[in-house]
Structures are given as structure tokens and as C-alpha cells.
Tab-separated table of C-alpha atoms in Angstrom:
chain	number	residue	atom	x	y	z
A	14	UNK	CA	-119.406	46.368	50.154
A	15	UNK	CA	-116.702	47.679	52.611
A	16	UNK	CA	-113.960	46.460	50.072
A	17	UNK	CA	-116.002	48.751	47.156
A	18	UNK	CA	-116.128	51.684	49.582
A	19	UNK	CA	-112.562	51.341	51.168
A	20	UNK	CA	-111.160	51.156	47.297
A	21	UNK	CA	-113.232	54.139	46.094
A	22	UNK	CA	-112.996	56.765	48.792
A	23	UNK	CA	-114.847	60.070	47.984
A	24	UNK	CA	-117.950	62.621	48.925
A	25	UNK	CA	-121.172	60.757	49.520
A	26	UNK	CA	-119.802	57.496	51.220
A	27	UNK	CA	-121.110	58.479	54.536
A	28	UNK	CA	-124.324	57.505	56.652
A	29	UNK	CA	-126.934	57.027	54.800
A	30	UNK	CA	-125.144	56.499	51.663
A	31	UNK	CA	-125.458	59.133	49.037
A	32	UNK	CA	-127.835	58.353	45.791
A	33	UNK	CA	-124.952	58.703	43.825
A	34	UNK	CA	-122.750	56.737	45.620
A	35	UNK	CA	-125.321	54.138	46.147
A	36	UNK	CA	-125.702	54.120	42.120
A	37	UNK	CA	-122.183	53.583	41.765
A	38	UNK	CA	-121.873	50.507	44.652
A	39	UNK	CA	-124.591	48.426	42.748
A	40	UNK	CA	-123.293	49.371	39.039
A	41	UNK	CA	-119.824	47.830	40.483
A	42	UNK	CA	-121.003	45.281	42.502
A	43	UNK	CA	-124.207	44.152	40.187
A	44	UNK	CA	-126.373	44.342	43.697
A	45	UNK	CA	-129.757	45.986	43.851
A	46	UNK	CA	-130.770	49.195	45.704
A	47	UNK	CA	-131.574	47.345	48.441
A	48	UNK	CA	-128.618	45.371	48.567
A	49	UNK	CA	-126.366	47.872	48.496
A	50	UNK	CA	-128.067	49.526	51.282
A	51	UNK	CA	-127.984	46.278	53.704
A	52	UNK	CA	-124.227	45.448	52.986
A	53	UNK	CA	-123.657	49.552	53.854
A	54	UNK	CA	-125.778	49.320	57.065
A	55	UNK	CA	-123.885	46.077	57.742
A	56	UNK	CA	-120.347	46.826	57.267
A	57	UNK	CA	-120.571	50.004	58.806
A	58	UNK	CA	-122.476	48.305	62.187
A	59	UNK	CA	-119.806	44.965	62.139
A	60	UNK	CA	-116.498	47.782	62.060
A	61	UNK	CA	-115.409	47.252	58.683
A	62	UNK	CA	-115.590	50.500	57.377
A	63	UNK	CA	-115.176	53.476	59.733
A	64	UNK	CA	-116.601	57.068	58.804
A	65	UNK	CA	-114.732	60.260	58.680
A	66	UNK	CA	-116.831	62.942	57.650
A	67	UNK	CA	-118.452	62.098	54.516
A	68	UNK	CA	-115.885	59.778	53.760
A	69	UNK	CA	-115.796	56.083	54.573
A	70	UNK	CA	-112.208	54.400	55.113
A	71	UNK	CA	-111.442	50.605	56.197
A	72	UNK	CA	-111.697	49.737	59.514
A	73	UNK	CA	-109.088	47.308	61.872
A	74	UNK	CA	-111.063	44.653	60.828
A	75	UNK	CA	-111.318	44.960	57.166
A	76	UNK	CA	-107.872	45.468	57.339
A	77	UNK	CA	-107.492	42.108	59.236
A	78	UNK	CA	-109.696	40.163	57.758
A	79	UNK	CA	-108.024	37.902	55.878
A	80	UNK	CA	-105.318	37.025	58.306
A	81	UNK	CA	-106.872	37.368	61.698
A	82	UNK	CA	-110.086	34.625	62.563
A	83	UNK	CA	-110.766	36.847	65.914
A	84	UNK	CA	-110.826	40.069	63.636
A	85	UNK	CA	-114.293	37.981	61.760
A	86	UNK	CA	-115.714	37.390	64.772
A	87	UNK	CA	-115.169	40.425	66.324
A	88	UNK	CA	-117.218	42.087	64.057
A	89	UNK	CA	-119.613	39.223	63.529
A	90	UNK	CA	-120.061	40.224	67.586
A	91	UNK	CA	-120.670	43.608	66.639
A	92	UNK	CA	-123.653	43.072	64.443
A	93	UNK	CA	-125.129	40.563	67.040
A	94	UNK	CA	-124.875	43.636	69.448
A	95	UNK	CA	-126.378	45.582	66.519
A	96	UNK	CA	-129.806	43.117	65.718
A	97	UNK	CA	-132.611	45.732	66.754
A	98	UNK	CA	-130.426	48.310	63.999
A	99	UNK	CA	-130.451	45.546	61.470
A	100	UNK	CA	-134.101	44.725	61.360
A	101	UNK	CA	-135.568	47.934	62.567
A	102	UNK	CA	-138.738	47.688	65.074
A	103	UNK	CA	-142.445	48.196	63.582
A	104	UNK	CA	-143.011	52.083	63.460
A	105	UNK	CA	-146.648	51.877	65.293
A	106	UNK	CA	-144.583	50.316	68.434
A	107	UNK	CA	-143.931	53.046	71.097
A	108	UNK	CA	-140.227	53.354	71.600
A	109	UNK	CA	-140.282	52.297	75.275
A	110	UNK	CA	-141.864	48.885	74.407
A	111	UNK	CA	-139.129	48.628	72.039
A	112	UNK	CA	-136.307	49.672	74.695
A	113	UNK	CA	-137.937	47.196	77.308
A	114	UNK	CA	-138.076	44.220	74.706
A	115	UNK	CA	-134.388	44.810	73.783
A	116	UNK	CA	-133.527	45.102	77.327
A	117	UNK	CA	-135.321	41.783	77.959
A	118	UNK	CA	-133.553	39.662	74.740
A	119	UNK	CA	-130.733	38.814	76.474
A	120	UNK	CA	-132.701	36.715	79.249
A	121	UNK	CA	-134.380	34.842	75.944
A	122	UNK	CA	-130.885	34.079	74.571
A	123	UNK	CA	-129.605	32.532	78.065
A	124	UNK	CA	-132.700	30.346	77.983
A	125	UNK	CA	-132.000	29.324	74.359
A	126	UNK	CA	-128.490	28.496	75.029
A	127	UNK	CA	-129.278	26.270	78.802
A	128	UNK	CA	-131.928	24.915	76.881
A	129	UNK	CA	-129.129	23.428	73.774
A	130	UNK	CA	-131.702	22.988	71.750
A	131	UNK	CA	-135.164	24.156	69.760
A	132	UNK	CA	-137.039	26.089	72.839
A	133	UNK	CA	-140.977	26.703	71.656
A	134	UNK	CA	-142.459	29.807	70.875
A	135	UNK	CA	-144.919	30.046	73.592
A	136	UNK	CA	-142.112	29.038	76.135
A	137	UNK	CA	-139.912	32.280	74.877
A	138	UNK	CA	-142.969	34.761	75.243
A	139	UNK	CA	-143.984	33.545	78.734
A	140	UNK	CA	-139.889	34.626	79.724
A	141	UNK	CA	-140.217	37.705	77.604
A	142	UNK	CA	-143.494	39.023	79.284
A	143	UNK	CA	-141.660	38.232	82.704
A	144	UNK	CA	-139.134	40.009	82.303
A	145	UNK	CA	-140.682	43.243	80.751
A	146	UNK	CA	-142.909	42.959	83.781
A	147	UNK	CA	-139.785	43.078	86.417
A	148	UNK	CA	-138.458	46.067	84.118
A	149	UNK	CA	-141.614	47.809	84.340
A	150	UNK	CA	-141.677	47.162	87.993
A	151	UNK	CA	-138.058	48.330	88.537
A	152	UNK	CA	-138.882	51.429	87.131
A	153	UNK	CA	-142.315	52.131	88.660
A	154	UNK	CA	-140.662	52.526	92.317
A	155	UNK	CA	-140.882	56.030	92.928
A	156	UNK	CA	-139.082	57.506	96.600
A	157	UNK	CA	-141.944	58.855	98.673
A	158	UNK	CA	-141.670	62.837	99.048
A	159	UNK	CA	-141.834	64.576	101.865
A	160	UNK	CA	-145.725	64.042	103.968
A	161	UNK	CA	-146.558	61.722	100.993
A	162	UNK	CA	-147.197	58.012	102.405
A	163	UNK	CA	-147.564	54.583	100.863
A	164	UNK	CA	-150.836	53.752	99.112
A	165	UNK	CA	-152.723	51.026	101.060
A	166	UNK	CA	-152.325	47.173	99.754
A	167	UNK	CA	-155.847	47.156	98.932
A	168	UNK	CA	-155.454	50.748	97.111
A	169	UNK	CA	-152.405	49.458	95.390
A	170	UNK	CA	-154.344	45.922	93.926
A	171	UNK	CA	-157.979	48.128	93.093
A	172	UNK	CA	-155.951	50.712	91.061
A	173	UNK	CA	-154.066	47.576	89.312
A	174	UNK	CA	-157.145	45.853	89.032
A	175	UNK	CA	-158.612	49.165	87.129
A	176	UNK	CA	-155.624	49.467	85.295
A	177	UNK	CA	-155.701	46.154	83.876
A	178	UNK	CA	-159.343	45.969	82.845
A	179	UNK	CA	-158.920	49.440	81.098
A	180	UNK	CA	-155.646	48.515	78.987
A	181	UNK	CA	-156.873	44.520	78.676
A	182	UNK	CA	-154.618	41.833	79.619
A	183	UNK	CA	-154.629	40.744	75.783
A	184	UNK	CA	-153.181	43.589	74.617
A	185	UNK	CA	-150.269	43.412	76.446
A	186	UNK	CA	-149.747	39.832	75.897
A	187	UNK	CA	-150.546	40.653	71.986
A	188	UNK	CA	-147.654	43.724	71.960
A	189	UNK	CA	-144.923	41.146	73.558
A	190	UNK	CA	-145.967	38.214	71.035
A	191	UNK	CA	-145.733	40.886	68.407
A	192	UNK	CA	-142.171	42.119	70.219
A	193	UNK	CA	-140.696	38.779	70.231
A	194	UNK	CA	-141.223	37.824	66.740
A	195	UNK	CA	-139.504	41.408	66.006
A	196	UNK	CA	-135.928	40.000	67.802
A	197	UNK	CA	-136.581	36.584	66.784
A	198	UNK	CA	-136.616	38.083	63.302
A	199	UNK	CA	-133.893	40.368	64.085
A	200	UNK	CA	-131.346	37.888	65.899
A	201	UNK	CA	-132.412	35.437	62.961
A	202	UNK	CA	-131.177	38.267	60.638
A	203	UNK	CA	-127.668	38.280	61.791
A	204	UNK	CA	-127.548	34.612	61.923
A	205	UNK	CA	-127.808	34.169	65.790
A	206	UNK	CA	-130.651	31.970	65.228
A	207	UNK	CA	-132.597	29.726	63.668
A	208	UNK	CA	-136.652	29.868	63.144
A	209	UNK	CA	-139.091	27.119	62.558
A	210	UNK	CA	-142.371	26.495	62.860
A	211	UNK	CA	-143.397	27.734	66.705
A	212	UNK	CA	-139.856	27.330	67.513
A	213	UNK	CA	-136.641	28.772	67.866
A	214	UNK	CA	-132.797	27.372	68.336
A	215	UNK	CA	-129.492	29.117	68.407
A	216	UNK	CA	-126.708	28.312	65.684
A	217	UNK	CA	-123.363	27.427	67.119
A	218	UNK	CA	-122.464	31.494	66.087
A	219	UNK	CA	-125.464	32.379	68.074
A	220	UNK	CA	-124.424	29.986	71.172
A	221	UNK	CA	-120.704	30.865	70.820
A	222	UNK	CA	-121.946	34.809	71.028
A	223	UNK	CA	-124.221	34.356	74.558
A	224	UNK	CA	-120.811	32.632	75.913
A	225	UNK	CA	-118.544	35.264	75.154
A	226	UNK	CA	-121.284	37.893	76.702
A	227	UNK	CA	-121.598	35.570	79.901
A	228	UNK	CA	-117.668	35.671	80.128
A	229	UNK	CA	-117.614	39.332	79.323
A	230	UNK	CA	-119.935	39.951	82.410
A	231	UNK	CA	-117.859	37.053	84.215
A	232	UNK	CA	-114.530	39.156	84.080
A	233	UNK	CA	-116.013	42.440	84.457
A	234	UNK	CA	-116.996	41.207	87.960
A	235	UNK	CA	-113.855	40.140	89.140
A	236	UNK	CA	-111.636	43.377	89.708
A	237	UNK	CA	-110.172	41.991	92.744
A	238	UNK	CA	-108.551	45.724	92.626
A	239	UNK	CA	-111.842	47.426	92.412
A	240	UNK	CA	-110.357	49.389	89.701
A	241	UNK	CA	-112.987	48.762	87.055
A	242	UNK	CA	-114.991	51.976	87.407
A	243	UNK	CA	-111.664	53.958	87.604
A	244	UNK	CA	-110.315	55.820	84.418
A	245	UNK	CA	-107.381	54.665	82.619
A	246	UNK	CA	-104.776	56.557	84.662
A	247	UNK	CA	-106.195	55.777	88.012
A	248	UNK	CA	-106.471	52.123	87.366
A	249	UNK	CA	-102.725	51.758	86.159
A	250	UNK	CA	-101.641	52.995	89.665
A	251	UNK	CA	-103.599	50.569	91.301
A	252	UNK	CA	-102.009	47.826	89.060
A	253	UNK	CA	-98.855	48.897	89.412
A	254	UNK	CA	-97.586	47.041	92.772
A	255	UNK	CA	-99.610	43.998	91.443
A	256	UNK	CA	-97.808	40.828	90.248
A	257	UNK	CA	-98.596	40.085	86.510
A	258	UNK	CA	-100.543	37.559	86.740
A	259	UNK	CA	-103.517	39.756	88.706
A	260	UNK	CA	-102.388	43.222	87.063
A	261	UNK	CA	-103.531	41.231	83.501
A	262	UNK	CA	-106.508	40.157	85.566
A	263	UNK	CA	-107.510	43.583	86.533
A	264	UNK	CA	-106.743	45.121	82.785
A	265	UNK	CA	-108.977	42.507	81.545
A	266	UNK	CA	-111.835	43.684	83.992
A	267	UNK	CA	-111.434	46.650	83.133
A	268	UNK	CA	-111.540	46.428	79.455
A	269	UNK	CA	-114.585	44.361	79.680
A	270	UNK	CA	-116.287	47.153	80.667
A	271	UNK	CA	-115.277	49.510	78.089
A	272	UNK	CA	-115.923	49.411	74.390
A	273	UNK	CA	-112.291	48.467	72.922
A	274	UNK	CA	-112.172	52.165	71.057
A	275	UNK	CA	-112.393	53.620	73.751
A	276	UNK	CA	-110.269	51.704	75.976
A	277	UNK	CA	-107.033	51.598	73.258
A	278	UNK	CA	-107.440	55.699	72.761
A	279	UNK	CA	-107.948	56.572	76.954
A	280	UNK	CA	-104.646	54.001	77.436
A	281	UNK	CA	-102.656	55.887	74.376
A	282	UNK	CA	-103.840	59.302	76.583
A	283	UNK	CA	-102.173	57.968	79.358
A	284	UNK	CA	-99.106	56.785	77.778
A	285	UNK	CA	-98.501	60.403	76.274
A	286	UNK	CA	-98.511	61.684	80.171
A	287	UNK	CA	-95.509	62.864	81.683
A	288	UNK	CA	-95.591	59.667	84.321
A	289	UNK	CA	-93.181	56.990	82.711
A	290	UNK	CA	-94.365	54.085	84.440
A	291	UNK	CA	-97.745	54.615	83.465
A	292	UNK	CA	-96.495	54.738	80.003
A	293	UNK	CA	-94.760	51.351	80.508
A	294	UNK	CA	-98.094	50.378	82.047
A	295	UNK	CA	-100.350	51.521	79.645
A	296	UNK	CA	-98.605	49.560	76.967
A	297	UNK	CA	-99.096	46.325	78.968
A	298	UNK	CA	-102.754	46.754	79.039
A	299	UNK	CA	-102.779	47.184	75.676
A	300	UNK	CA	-100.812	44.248	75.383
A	301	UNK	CA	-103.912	42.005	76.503
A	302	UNK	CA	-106.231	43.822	74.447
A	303	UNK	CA	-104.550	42.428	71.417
A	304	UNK	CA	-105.384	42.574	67.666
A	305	UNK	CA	-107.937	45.353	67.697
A	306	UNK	CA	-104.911	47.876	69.537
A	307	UNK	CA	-102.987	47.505	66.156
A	308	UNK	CA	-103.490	49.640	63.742
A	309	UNK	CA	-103.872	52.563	66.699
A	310	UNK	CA	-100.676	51.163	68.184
A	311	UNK	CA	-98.645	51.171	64.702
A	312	UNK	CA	-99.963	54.834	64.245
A	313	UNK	CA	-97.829	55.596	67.265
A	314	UNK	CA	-94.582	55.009	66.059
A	315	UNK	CA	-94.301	58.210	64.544
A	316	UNK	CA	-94.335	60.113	68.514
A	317	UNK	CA	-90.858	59.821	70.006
A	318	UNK	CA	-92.086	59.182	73.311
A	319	UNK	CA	-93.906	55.862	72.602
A	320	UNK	CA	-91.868	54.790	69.519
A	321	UNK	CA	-89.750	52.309	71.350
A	322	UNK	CA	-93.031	50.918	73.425
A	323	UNK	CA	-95.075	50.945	70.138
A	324	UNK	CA	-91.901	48.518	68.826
A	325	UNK	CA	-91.989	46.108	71.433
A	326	UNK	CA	-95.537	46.056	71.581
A	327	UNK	CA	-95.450	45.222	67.533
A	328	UNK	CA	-92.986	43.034	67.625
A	329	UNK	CA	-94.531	40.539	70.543
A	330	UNK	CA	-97.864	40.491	68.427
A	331	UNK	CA	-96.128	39.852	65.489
A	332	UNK	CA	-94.703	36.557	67.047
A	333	UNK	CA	-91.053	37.467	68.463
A	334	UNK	CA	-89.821	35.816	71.279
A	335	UNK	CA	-89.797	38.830	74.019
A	336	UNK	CA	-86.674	37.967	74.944
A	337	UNK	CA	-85.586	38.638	71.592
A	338	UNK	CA	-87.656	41.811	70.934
A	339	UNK	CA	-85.780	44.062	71.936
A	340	UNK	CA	-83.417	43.868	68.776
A	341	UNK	CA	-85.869	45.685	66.916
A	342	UNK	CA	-85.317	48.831	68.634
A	343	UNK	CA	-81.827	51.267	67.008
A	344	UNK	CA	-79.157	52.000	69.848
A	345	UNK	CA	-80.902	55.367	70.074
A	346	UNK	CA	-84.571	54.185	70.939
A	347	UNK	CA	-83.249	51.226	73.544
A	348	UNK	CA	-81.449	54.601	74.848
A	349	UNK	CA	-84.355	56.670	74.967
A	350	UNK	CA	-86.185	53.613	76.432
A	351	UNK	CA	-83.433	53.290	79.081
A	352	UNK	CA	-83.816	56.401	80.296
A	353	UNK	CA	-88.205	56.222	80.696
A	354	UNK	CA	-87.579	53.109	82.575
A	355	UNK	CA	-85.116	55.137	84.926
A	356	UNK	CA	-87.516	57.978	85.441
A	357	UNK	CA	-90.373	55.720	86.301
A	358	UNK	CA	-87.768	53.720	88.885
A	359	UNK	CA	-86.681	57.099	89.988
A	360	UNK	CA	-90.716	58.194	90.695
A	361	UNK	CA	-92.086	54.846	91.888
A	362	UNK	CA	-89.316	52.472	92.740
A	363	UNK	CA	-86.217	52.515	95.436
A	364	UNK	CA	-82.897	53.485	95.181
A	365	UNK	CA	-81.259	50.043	94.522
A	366	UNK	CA	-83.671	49.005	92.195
A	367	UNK	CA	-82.443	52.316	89.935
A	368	UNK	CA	-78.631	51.141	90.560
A	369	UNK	CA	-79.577	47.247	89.155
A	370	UNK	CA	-81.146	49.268	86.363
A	371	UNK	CA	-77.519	49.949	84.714
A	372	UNK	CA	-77.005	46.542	83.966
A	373	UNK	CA	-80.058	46.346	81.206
A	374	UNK	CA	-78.238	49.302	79.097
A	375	UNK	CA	-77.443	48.192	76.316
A	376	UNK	CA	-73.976	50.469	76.209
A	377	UNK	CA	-72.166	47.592	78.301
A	378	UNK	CA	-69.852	50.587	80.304
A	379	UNK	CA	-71.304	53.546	82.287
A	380	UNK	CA	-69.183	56.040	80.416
A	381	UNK	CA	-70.510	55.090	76.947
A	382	UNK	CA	-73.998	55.028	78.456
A	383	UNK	CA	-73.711	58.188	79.604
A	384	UNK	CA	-72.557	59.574	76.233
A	385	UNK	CA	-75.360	58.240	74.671
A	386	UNK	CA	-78.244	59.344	77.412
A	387	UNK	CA	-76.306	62.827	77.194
A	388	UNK	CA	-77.442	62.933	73.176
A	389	UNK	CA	-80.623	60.627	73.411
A	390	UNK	CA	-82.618	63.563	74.480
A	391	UNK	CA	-84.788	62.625	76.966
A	392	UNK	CA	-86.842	65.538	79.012
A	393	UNK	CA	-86.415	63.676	82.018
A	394	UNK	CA	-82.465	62.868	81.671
A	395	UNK	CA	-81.256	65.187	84.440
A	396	UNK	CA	-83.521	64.030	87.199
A	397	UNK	CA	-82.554	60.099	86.772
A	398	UNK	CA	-78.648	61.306	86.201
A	399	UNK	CA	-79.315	63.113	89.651
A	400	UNK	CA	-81.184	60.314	91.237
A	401	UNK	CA	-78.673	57.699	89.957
A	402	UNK	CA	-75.788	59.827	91.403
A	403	UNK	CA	-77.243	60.162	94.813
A	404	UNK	CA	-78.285	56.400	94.788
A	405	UNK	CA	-75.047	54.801	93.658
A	406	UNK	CA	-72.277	53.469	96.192
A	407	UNK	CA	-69.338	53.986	94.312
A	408	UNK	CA	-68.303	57.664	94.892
A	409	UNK	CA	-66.611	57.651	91.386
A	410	UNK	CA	-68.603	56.458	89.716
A	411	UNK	CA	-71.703	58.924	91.565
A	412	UNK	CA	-69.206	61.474	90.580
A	413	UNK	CA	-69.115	61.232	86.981
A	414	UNK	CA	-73.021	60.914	86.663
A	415	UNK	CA	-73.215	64.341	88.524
A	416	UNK	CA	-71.105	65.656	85.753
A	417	UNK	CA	-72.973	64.157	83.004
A	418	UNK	CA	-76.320	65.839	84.586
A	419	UNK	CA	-74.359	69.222	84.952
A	420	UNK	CA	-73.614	68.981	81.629
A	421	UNK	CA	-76.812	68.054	80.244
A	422	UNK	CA	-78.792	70.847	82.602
A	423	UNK	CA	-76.089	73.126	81.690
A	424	UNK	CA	-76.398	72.392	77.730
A	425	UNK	CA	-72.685	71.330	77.432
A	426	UNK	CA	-70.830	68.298	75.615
């Protein structure tokens, strides 16, 4: 279905999908109505096709689908997230029942997956009912206002007791029997799960899913930083005196907390700043998000300022050796890159770190670098000329950066 639509772009490929366009799916694809309509719902819940408008293009995973395994289960993720959309609750179920049941699932998949095995029926519903009840409970306590005191314990268990025997015990216990065969159903209907007779057991999807949520929540909670609540800018600063080992460990955190659109497009913000070493920064987070920053990393490439970054970036996810990845960047964008490394030294770093930086040009001899910086561009070239002259011990040297920056600030050869 996301192949047809990503093939045959046009008005009425949006959400929900257009009678005529719907027509035309199941003519090409010899599905049903009804078919159509769950592949649409699907693909468009799992990432594969992305909307824009009223027209539907391929997403990073449709696009990666046949060479990238994590790119499948990224979006077979997606629609687990996505069960209660799949199979959609019964309409005479108020909406907060629903909310609380969904709420409660994930303490129903934990017990599936310690439990390794069919759990009953009865079992799953005693859990469910708990849990609702501590959710309900949660949400019942209410600050005391000003002059207003706590109810009694005996007020508090008679006005329980009334409430009780006026809604009827069985009715509540009826509504979460009648919830949990809705997400049973609807985890079932993604393939999470499998049902039999007064029982339920999770498929090794299903069990490899509740891991990778576990170990989502796992990483989330250690930001030894405390940076995981902090946007994208403020959280690069705190990583940036970290060694790389815990600066990965605090990008993961914090990308475990974010959705990974999100993430990629506030890092990309960042990067398009005016601070250089966040730039360099930014691109190392993205570096551990992987195979979902590509196709927003290879749109990039057409922006000056993170062309050469975007390279790198490519070229270390397509396999090169990083020592070696630099030869994919022209003399003019290891230039470019030259100088943004300078201007972030300049900002953040010391002095002698900026004068060890002129052995990674690539020009081999300070006067052909500075020809080349001189043409390269850069808005910052002038301030790391001037900070390179005032850091650098050899007066003649110092003296013909100075020149280079005159010449640059001044607009001469």
C-alpha cells in the first residue's frame, strides 16, 4: 500500500483516503475496500508513508526498507505504539475508561513477558483492574483549599461504601473484562500477541518490543548530566567538556526521551546556529541516532554551513573508516571545515589548543592555508585569523595571519 501511494502521488492520498483514491489503490492492488483502508491506516501509523498536505510521499523507512533490518522494526515499533489506533475502542466506552486501560497495558505486557509464557485470562484482568484502580486513585487526590479539612476515615469508607453499592462492583469488573479483551484484540492485531482459549502469550516480536521499551525507559534514566529535560542547545553545552564515551551516554538519554523527528530536526536547528562547536556537536548526536537521521541529514548537503558535517556524517554510516572519511570532502569544504573547527576552539577552547589546530589543515604550509581560508568564505574567518595571531609564538608567523585578517576584514586579495 505505501509502495502504490509513494509511486502514484496526487490529490486525495491524504488522511482518510479519498473515495477516489481508495478506488484506484484496490483496482491496482486487487484488495477490497476494506483492505485498502487497513494497509492506509497501517502504513501511515508504522512511518512508511509521510503526509504533506493532501499528498502522501515515502517515508525513511519505506525508503530503507529493503536494505536496513532496524528500518522494519522501527516501524513494526511504531504500530505496536499505535494498537488502540489499529483496532479502535467500542464507541459506548467513555473515553476516560479507554485512556485509563491504555495507560494500564503496559503493566499487562511486563507481566506477559516475566511470565515467558501463556499467562491466563483471569490472571491479566485481576493486574488490569489494579492498576486502573491506582490510576484512578492517583488522580482522585485533590490539595485541600484554604479552611477546607480532610474528610474523616469513617466519612471517607461510608461515602465509598455508597459509592460502590450505587455503581455495583460488577460493573466495573464487567467494563475492565470488556477493556482487556479490547487490547488483547488490539496488541493481537499488530502481532504483539498471541490469543487462545482464556489465555494470552507474547510472540518473540511482542517480547522483543516490551524489551526495547524497558531499555528505552532504562537509558532515559541515566543522564548522569541531568541534561535530559534540557533542549537541544542547552544539552550540547553540557556535553561538551564530557569525554565520549559519557557525552554518547547523555545523547542517548536524551533521545530516548524524544520522538526521533523531533530530536533529528531540534539538533539540525542547532547546527544552523551561529555557535560552531555546537554544530560539531550536534552532528555527533546525530551520529548515535543513526539510520532514521538519513534522509534529513542527506537533505543538508545542499546548506554550505553543514555540507562538510553532513559528508562526514554520510560517509561514517555508509561504512568508511573515519580515519579515512575525510577524503570525501573537496579542498574547499575541508577548508571551510577548518575554519568552523577554529571558531569553535577560538569560543570554547584555549589558546594552544587553536595553535595545534594548524597541523590538521589540509594545506600542509601556513601561507597556502591562509590563501585558501582568505577565499573559503567563512563568516567567522577574521575572528580565528585574529585569535590565531594573538595566540601563536612565532612573531612571524603571528604577523602574517594579522595581514591575512586585515585583508579579509578589509575585502582585499
Amino acid at each position: 500500500m505505501a509502495h502504490w501511494a509513494a509511486g502514484a502521488p496526487g490529490p486525495g492520498t491524504a488522511a482518510p483516503l479519498a473515495a477516489h483514491a481508495l478506488e484506484r489503490a484496490a483496482t491496482a492492488l486487487e484488495l477490497s475496500p476494506a483492505q485498502v483502508r487497513a494497509g492506509w491506516d497501517r502504513a501511515r501509523l508504522a512511518g512508511l508513508i509521510e503526509l504533506h498536505g493532501d499528498t502522501a510521499r515515502p517515508g525513511w523507512r519505506l525508503r530503507a526498507w529493503d536494505r536496513d533490518d532496524s528500518a522494519v522494526l522501527r516501524g513494526w515499533v511504531a504500530l505496536f505504539d499505535a494498537w488502540s489506533l489499529v483496532h479502535a475502542a467500542p464507541a459506548d466506552i467513555e473515553a476516560g475508561a479507554v485512556a485509563e486501560a491504555v495507560e494500564a497495558v503496559p503493566q499487562v505486557l511486563s507481566l506477559l513477558q516475566l511470565s515467558a509464557g501463556p499467562v491466563t485470562v483471569p490472571a491479566l484482568l485481576d493486574l488490569l483492574g489494579q492498576r486502573v484502580a491506582e490510576l484512578q486513585e492517583e488522580r482522585c487526590e485533590v490539595p485541600l483549599g484554604p479552611g477546607r479539612t480532610a474528610p474523616a476515615p469513617t466519612e471517607t469508607a461510608a461515602r465509598a461504601g455508597t459509592a460502590e453499592s450505587a455503581a455495583g462492583p460488577a460493573r466495573s469488573a464487567d467494563l475492565n473484562a470488556l477493556l482487556l479483551d479490547w487490547a488483547l484484540e488490539g496488541l493481537a492485531a499488530v502481532g504483539a500477541l498471541t490469543l487462545g482459549k482464556g489465555h494470552a502469550t507474547l510472540t518473540p516480536l511482542g517480547n522483543w518490543a516490551v524489551w526495547v521499551k524497558l531499555e528505552q525507559i532504562c537509558v532515559a534514566a541515566q543522564s548522569p548530566a541531568g541534561n535530559i529535560e534540557q533542549s537541544a542547545a542547552d544539552m550540547l553545552l553540557g556535553c561538551a567538556r564530557l569525554t565520549p564515551g559519557p557525552a554518547r551516554a547523555e545523547y542517548r538519554a536524551w533521545l530516548a526521551a524524544r520522538t526521533v523527528g523531533s530530536a533529528v530536526a531540534e539538533l539540525l536547528a542547532v547546527a544552523r546556529g551561529e555557535d560552531a562547536l555546537l554544530r560539531g556537536l550536534a552532528f555527533e548526536a546525530l551520529r548515535v541516532v543513526g539510520a532514521p537521521a538519513e534522509p534529513e541529514v542527506r537533505a543538508v548537503l545542499a546548506e554550505p554551513s553543514l555540507r562538510p558535517y553532513a559528508l562526514l556524517w554520510l560517509a561514517e554510516y555508509e561504512g568508511n573508516d573515519p580515519d579515512d572519511a575525510q577524503d570525501v570532502l573537496s579542498r574547499e569544504e575541508a577548508t571551510w571545515l577548518w575554519v568552523d573547527t577554529a571558531a569553535a576552539v577560538a569560543d570554547h577552547g584555549e589558546t594552544g589548543l587553536l595553535v595545534r589546530h594548524l597541523d590538521s589543515a589540509v594545506q600542509g604550509t601556513v601561507p597556502a592555508l591562509l590563501d585558501e581560508v582568505r577565499a573559503v568564505g567563512h563568516p567567522r574567518t577574521v575572528q580565528v585569523l585574529v585569535a590565531l595571531a594573538a595566540a601563536h609564538p612565532d612573531p612571524a608567523l603571528a604577523k602574517a595571519v594579522r595581514r591575512a585578517a586585515f585583508q579579509v576584514h578589509t575585502g582585499g586579495a
